[in-house]
PDB file of C-alpha atoms and ligand atoms in Angstrom:
ATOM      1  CA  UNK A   1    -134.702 -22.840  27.301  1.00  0.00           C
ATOM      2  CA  UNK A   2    -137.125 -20.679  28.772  1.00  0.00           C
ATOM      3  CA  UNK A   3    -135.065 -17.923  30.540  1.00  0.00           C
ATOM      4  CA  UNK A   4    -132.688 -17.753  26.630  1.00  0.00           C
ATOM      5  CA  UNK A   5    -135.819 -17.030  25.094  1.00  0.00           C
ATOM      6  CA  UNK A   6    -137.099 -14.560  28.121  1.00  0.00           C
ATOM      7  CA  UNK A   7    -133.283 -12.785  27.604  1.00  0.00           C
ATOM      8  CA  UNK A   8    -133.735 -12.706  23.834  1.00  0.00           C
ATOM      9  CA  UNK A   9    -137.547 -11.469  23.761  1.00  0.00           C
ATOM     10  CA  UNK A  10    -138.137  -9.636  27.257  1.00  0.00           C
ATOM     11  CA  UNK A  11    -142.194  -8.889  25.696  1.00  0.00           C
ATOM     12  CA  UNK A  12    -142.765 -12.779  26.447  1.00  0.00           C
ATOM     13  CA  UNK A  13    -142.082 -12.118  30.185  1.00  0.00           C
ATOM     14  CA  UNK A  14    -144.180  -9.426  30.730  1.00  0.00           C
ATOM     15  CA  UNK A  15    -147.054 -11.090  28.595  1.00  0.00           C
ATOM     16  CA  UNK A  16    -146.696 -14.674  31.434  1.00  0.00           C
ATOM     17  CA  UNK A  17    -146.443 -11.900  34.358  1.00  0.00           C
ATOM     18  CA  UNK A  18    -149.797 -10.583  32.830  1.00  0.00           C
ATOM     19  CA  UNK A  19    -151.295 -14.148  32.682  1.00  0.00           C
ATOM     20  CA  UNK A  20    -150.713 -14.931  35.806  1.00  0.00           C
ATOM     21  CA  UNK A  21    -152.067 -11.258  37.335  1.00  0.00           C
ATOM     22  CA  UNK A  22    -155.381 -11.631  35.539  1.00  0.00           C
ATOM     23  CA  UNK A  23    -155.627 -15.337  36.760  1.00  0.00           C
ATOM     24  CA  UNK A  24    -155.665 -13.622  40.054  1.00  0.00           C
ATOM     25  CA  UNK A  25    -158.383 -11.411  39.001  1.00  0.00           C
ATOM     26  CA  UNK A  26    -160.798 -13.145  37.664  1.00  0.00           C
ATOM     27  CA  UNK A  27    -160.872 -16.612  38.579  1.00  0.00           C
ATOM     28  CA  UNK A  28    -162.859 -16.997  41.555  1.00  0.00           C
ATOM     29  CA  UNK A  29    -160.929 -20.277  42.524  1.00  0.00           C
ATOM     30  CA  UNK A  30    -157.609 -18.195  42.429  1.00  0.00           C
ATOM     31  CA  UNK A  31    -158.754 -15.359  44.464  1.00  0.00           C
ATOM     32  CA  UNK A  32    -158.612 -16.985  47.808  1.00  0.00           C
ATOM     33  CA  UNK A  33    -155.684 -17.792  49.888  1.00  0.00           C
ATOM     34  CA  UNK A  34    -152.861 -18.675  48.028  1.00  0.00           C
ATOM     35  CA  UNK A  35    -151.088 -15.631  46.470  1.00  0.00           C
ATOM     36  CA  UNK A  36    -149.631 -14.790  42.865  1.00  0.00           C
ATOM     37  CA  UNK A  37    -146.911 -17.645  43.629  1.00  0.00           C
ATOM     38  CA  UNK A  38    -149.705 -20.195  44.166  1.00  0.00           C
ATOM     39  CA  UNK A  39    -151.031 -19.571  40.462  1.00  0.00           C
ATOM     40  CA  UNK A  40    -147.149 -19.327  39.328  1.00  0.00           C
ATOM     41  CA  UNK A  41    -146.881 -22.978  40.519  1.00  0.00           C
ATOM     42  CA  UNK A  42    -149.638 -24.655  40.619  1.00  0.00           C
ATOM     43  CA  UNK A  43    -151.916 -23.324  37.424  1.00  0.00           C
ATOM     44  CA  UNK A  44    -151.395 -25.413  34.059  1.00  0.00           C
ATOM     45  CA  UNK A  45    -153.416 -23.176  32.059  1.00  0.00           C
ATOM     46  CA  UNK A  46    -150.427 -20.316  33.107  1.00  0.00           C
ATOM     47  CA  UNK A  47    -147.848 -22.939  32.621  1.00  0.00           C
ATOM     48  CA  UNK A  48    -149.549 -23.923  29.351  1.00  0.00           C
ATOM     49  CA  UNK A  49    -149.537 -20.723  28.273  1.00  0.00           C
ATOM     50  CA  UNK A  50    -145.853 -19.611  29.058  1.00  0.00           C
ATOM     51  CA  UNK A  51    -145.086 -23.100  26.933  1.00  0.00           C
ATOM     52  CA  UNK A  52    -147.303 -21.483  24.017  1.00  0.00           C
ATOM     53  CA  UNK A  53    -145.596 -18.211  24.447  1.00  0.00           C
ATOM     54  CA  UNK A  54    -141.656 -19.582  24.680  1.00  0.00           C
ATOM     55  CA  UNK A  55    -142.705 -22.295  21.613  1.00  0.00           C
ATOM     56  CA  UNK A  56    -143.319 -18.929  19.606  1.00  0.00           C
ATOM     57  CA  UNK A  57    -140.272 -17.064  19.913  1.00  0.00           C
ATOM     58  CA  UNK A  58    -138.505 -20.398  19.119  1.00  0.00           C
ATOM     59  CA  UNK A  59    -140.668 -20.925  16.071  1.00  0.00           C
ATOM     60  CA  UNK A  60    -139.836 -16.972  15.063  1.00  0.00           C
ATOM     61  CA  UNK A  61    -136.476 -16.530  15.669  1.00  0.00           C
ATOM     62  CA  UNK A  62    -134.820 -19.733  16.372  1.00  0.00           C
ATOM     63  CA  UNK A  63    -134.716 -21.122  12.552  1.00  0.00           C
ATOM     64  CA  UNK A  64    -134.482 -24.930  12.575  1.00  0.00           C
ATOM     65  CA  UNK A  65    -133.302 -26.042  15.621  1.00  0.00           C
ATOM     66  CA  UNK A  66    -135.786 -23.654  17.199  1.00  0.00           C
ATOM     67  CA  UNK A  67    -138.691 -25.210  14.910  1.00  0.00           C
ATOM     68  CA  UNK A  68    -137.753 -28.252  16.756  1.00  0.00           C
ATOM     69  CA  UNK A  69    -137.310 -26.930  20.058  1.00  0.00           C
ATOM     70  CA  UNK A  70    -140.782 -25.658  19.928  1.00  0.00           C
ATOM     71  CA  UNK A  71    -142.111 -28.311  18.576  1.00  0.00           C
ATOM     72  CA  UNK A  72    -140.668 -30.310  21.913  1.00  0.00           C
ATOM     73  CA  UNK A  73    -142.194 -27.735  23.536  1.00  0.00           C
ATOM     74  CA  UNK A  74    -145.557 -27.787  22.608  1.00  0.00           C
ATOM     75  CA  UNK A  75    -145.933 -31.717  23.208  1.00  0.00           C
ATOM     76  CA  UNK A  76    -144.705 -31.827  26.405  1.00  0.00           C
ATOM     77  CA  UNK A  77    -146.719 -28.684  27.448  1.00  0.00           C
ATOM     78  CA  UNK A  78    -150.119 -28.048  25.844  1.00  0.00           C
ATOM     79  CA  UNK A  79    -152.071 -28.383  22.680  1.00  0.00           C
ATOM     80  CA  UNK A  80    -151.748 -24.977  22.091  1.00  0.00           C
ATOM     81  CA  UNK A  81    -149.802 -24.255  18.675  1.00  0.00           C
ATOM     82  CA  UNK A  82    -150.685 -20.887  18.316  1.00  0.00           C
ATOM     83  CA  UNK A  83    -147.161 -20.515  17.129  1.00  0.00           C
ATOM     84  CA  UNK A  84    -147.315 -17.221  15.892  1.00  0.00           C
ATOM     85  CA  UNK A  85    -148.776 -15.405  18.968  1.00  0.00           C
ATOM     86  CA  UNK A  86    -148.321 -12.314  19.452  1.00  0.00           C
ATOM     87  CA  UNK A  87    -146.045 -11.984  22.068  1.00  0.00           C
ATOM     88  CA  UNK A  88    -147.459  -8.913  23.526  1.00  0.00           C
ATOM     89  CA  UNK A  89    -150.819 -10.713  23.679  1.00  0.00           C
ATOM     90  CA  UNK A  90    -151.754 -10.612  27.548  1.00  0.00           C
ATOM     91  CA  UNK A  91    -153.659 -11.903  30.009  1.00  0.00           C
ATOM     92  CA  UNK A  92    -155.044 -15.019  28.723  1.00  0.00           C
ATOM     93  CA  UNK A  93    -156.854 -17.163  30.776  1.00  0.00           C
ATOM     94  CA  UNK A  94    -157.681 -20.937  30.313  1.00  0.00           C
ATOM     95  CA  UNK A  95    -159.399 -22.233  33.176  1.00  0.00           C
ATOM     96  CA  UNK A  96    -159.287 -25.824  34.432  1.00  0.00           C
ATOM     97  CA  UNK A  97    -156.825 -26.237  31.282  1.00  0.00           C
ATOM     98  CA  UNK A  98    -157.690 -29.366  30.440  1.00  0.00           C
ATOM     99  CA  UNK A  99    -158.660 -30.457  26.591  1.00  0.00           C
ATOM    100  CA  UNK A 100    -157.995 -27.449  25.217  1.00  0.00           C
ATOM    101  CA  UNK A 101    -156.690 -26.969  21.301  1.00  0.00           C
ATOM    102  CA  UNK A 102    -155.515 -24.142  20.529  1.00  0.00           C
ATOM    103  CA  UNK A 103    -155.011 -24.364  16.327  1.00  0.00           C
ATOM    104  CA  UNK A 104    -151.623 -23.109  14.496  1.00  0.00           C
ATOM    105  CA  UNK A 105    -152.657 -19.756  12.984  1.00  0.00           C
ATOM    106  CA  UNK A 106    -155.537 -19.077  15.933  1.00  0.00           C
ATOM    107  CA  UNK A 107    -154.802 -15.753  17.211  1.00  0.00           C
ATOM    108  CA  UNK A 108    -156.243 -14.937  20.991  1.00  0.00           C
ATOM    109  CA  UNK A 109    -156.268 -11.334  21.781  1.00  0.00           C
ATOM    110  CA  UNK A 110    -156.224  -9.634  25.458  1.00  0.00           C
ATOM    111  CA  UNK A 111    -157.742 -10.919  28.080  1.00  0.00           C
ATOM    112  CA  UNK A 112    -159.811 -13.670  26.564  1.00  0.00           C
ATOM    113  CA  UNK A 113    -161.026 -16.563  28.742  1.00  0.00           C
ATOM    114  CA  UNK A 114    -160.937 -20.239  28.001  1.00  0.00           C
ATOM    115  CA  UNK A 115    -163.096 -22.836  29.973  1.00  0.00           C
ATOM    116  CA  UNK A 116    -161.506 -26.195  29.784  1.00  0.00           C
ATOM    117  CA  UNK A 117    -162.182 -28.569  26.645  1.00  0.00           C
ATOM    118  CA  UNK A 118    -162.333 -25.246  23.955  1.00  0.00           C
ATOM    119  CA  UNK A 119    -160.733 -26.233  20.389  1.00  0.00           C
ATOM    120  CA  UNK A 120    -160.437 -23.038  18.101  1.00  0.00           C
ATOM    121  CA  UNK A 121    -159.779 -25.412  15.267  1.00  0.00           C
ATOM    122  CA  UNK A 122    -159.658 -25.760  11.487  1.00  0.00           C
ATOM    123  CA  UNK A 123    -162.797 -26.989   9.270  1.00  0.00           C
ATOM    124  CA  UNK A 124    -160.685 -29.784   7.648  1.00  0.00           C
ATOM    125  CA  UNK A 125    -161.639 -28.952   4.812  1.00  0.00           C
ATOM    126  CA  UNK A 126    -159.980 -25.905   1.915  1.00  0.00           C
ATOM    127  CA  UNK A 127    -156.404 -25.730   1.744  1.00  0.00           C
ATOM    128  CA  UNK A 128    -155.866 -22.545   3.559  1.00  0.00           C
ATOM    129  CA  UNK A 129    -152.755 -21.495   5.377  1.00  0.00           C
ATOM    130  CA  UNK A 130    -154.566 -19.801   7.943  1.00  0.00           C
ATOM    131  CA  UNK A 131    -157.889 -21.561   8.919  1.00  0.00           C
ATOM    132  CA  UNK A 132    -158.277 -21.440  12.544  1.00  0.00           C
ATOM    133  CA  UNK A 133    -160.322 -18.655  14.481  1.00  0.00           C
ATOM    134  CA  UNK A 134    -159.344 -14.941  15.332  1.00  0.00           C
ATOM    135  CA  UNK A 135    -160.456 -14.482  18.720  1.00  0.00           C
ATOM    136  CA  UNK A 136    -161.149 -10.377  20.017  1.00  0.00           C
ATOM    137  CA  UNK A 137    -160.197  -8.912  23.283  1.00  0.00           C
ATOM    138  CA  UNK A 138    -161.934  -9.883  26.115  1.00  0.00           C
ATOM    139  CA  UNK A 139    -164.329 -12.719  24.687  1.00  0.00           C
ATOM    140  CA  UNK A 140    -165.370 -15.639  26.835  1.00  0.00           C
ATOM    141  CA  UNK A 141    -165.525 -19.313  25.771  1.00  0.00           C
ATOM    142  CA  UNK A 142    -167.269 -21.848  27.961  1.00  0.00           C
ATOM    143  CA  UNK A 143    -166.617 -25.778  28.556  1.00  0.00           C
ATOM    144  CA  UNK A 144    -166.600 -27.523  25.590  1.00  0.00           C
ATOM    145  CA  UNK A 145    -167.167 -25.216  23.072  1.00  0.00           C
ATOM    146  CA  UNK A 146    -165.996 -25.435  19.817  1.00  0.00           C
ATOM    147  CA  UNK A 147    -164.738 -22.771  17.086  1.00  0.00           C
ATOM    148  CA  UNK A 148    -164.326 -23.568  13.615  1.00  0.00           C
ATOM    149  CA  UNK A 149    -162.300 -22.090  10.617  1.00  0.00           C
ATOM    150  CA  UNK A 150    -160.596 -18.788  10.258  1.00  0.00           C
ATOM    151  CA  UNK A 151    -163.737 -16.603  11.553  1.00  0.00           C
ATOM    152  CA  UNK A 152    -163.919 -14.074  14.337  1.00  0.00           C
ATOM    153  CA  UNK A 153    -165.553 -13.801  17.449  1.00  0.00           C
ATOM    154  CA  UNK A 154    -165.666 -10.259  18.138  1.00  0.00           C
ATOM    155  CA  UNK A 155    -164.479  -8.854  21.094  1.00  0.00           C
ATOM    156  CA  UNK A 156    -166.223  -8.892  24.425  1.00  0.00           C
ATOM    157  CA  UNK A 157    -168.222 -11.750  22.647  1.00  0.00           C
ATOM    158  CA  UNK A 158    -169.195 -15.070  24.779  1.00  0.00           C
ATOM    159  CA  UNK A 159    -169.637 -17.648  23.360  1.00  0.00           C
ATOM    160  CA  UNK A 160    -172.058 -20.962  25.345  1.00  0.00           C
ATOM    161  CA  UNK A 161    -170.902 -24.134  26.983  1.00  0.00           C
ATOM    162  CA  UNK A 162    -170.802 -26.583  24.064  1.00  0.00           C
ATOM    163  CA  UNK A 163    -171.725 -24.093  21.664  1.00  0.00           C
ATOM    164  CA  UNK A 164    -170.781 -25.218  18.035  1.00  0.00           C
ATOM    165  CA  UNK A 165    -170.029 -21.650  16.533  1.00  0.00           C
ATOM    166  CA  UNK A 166    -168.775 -21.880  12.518  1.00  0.00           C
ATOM    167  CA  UNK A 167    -170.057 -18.262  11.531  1.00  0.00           C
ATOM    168  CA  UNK A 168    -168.341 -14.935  12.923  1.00  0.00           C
ATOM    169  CA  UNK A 169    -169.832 -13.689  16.173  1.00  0.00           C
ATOM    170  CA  UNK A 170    -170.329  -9.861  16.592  1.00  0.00           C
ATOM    171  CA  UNK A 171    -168.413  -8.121  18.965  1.00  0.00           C
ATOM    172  CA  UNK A 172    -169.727  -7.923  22.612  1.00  0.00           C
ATOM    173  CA  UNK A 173    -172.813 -10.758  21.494  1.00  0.00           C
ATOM    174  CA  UNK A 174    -173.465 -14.655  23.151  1.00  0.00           C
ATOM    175  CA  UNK A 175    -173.619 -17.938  21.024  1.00  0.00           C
ATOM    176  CA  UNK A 176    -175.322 -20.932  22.110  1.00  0.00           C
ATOM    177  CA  UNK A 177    -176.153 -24.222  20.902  1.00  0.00           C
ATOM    178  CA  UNK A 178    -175.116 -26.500  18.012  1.00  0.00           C
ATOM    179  CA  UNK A 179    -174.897 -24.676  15.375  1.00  0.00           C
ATOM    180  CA  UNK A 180    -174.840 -21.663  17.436  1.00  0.00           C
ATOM    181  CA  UNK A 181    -177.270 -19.043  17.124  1.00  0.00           C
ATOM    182  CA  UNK A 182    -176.992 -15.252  18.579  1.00  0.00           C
ATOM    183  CA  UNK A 183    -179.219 -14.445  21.433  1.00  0.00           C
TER     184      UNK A 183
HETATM  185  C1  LIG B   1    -174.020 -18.680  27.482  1.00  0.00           C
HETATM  186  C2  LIG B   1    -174.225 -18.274  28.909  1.00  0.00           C
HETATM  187  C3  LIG B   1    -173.149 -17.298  29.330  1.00  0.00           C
HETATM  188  C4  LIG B   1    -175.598 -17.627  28.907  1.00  0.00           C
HETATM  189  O1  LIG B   1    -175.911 -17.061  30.134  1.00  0.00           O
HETATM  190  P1  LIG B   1    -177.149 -16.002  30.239  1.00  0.00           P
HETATM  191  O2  LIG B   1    -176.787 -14.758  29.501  1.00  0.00           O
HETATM  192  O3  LIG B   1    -177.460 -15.910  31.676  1.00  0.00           O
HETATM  193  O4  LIG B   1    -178.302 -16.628  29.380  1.00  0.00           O
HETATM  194  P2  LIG B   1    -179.627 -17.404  29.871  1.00  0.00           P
HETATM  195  O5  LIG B   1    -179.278 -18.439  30.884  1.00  0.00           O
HETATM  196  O6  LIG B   1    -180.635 -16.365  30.193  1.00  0.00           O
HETATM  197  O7  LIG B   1    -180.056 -18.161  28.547  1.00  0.00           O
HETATM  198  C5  LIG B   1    -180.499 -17.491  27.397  1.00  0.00           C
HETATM  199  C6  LIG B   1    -180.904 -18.534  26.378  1.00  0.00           C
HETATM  200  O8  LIG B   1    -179.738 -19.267  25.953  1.00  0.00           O
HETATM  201  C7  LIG B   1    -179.892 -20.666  26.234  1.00  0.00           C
HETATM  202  N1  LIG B   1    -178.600 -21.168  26.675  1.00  0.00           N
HETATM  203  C8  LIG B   1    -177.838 -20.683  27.685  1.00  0.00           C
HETATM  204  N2  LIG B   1    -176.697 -21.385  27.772  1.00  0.00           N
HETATM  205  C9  LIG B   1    -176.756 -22.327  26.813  1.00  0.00           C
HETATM  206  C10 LIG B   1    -175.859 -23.352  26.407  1.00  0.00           C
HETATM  207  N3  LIG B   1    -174.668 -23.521  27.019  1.00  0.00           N
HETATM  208  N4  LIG B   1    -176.210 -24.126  25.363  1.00  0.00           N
HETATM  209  C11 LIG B   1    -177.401 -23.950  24.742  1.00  0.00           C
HETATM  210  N5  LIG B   1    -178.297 -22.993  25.073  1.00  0.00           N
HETATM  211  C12 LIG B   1    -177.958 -22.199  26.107  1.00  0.00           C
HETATM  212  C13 LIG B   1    -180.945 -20.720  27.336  1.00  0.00           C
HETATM  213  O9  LIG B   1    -181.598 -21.953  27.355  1.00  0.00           O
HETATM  214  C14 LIG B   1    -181.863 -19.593  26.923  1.00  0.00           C
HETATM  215  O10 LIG B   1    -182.614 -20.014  25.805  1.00  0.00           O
HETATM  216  P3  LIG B   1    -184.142 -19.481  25.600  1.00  0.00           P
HETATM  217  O11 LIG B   1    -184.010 -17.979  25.420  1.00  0.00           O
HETATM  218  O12 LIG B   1    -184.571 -20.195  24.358  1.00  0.00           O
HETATM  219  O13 LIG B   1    -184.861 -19.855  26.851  1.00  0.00           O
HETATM  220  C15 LIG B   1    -174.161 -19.486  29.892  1.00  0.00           C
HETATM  221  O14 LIG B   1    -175.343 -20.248  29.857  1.00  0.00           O
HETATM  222  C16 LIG B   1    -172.981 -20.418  29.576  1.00  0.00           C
HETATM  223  O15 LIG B   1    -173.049 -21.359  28.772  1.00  0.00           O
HETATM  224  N6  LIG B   1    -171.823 -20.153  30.249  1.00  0.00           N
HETATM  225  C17 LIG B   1    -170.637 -20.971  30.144  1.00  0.00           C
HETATM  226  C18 LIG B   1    -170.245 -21.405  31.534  1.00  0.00           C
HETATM  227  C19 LIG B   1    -169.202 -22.495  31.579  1.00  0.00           C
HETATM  228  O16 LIG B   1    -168.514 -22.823  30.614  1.00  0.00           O
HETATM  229  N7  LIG B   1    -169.027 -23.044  32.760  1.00  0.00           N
HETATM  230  C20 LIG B   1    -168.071 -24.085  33.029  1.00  0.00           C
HETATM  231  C21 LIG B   1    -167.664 -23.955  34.477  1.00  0.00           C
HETATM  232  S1  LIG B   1    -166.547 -25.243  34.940  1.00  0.00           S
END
């Protein structure tokens, strides 16, 4: 399943390559001994990611059967159901991996970072197509935060540990608390 969709939409390989080589760059815990194959192996936020990235091209370009197929994919692999990720989107990180939602229509630009337990969810409430959070280049979300509704956090924002952000964030600014507020 993986190496059809790799054939059919080579992008999606370079954009796990790229996961995996900023894993390497930025996670302290990944810098130490064990090299690129290491993170390639033993790294579910990676793996979680390539099952994000291969669910999307079957969602795209798959029709039904693919629907399904990524569908499969995305329960045995992650929460993540950012289905229509770009798949030239690269070097995503999500750290520890664990808890982490990743809404339908969320898009996650370059080299954002994801603590474990982040949801970039919908509002539940409005009827909206696309109601989950646009997320710039190179932000930073810690443990346990939470983004809600189709808002953006601007790029090179961070946003706290268990921060409750439901307003846009300015590029390159830091949200804390519940609600969160901009230092
Ligand atoms: C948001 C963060 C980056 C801020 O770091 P910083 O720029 O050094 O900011 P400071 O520690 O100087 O704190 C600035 C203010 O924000 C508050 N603050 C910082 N982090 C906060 C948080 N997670 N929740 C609520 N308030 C927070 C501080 O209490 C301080 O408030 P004050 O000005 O009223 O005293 C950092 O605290 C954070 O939450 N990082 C996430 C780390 C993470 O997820 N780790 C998991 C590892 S497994």
């Amino acid at each position: 399943v993986f190496l059809s969709a790799f054939r059919a939409e080579p992008d999606l390989c370079t954009s796990v390559a790229s996961d995996i080589l900023r894993f390497k760059e930025v996670d302290p815990a990944a810098r130490g001994g064990q090299g690129l194959l290491g993170v390639y192996l033993f790294y579910k936020g990676v793996h979680a990611l390539a099952c994000a990235r291969v669910a999307g091209h079957y969602w795209r370009r798959r029709g039904e059967a693919g629907k399904l197929i990524a569908r499969l994919l995305q329960s045995e692999g992650s929460d993540i159901a950012a289905r229509h990720a770009q798949p030239r989107t690269a070097g995503i990180t999500i750290d520890h991996a664990t808890g982490v939602v990743i809404g339908e229509t969320s898009v996650v630009g370059d080299n954002v970072y994801l603590m474990h337990d982040v949801t970039l969810g919908a509002t539940g409430t409005g009827n909206a197509h696309d109601r989950h959070p646009k997320i710039g280049a190179g932000a930073f979300l810690g443990a346990k935060s939470t983004v809600l509704g189709n808002i953006h956090v601007g790029e090179g924002a961070t946003i706290a540990a268990s921060a409750l952000v439901n307003k846009p964030v300015p590029p390159g600014y830091t949200a804390v608390g519940v609600p969160a507020r901009l230092l």
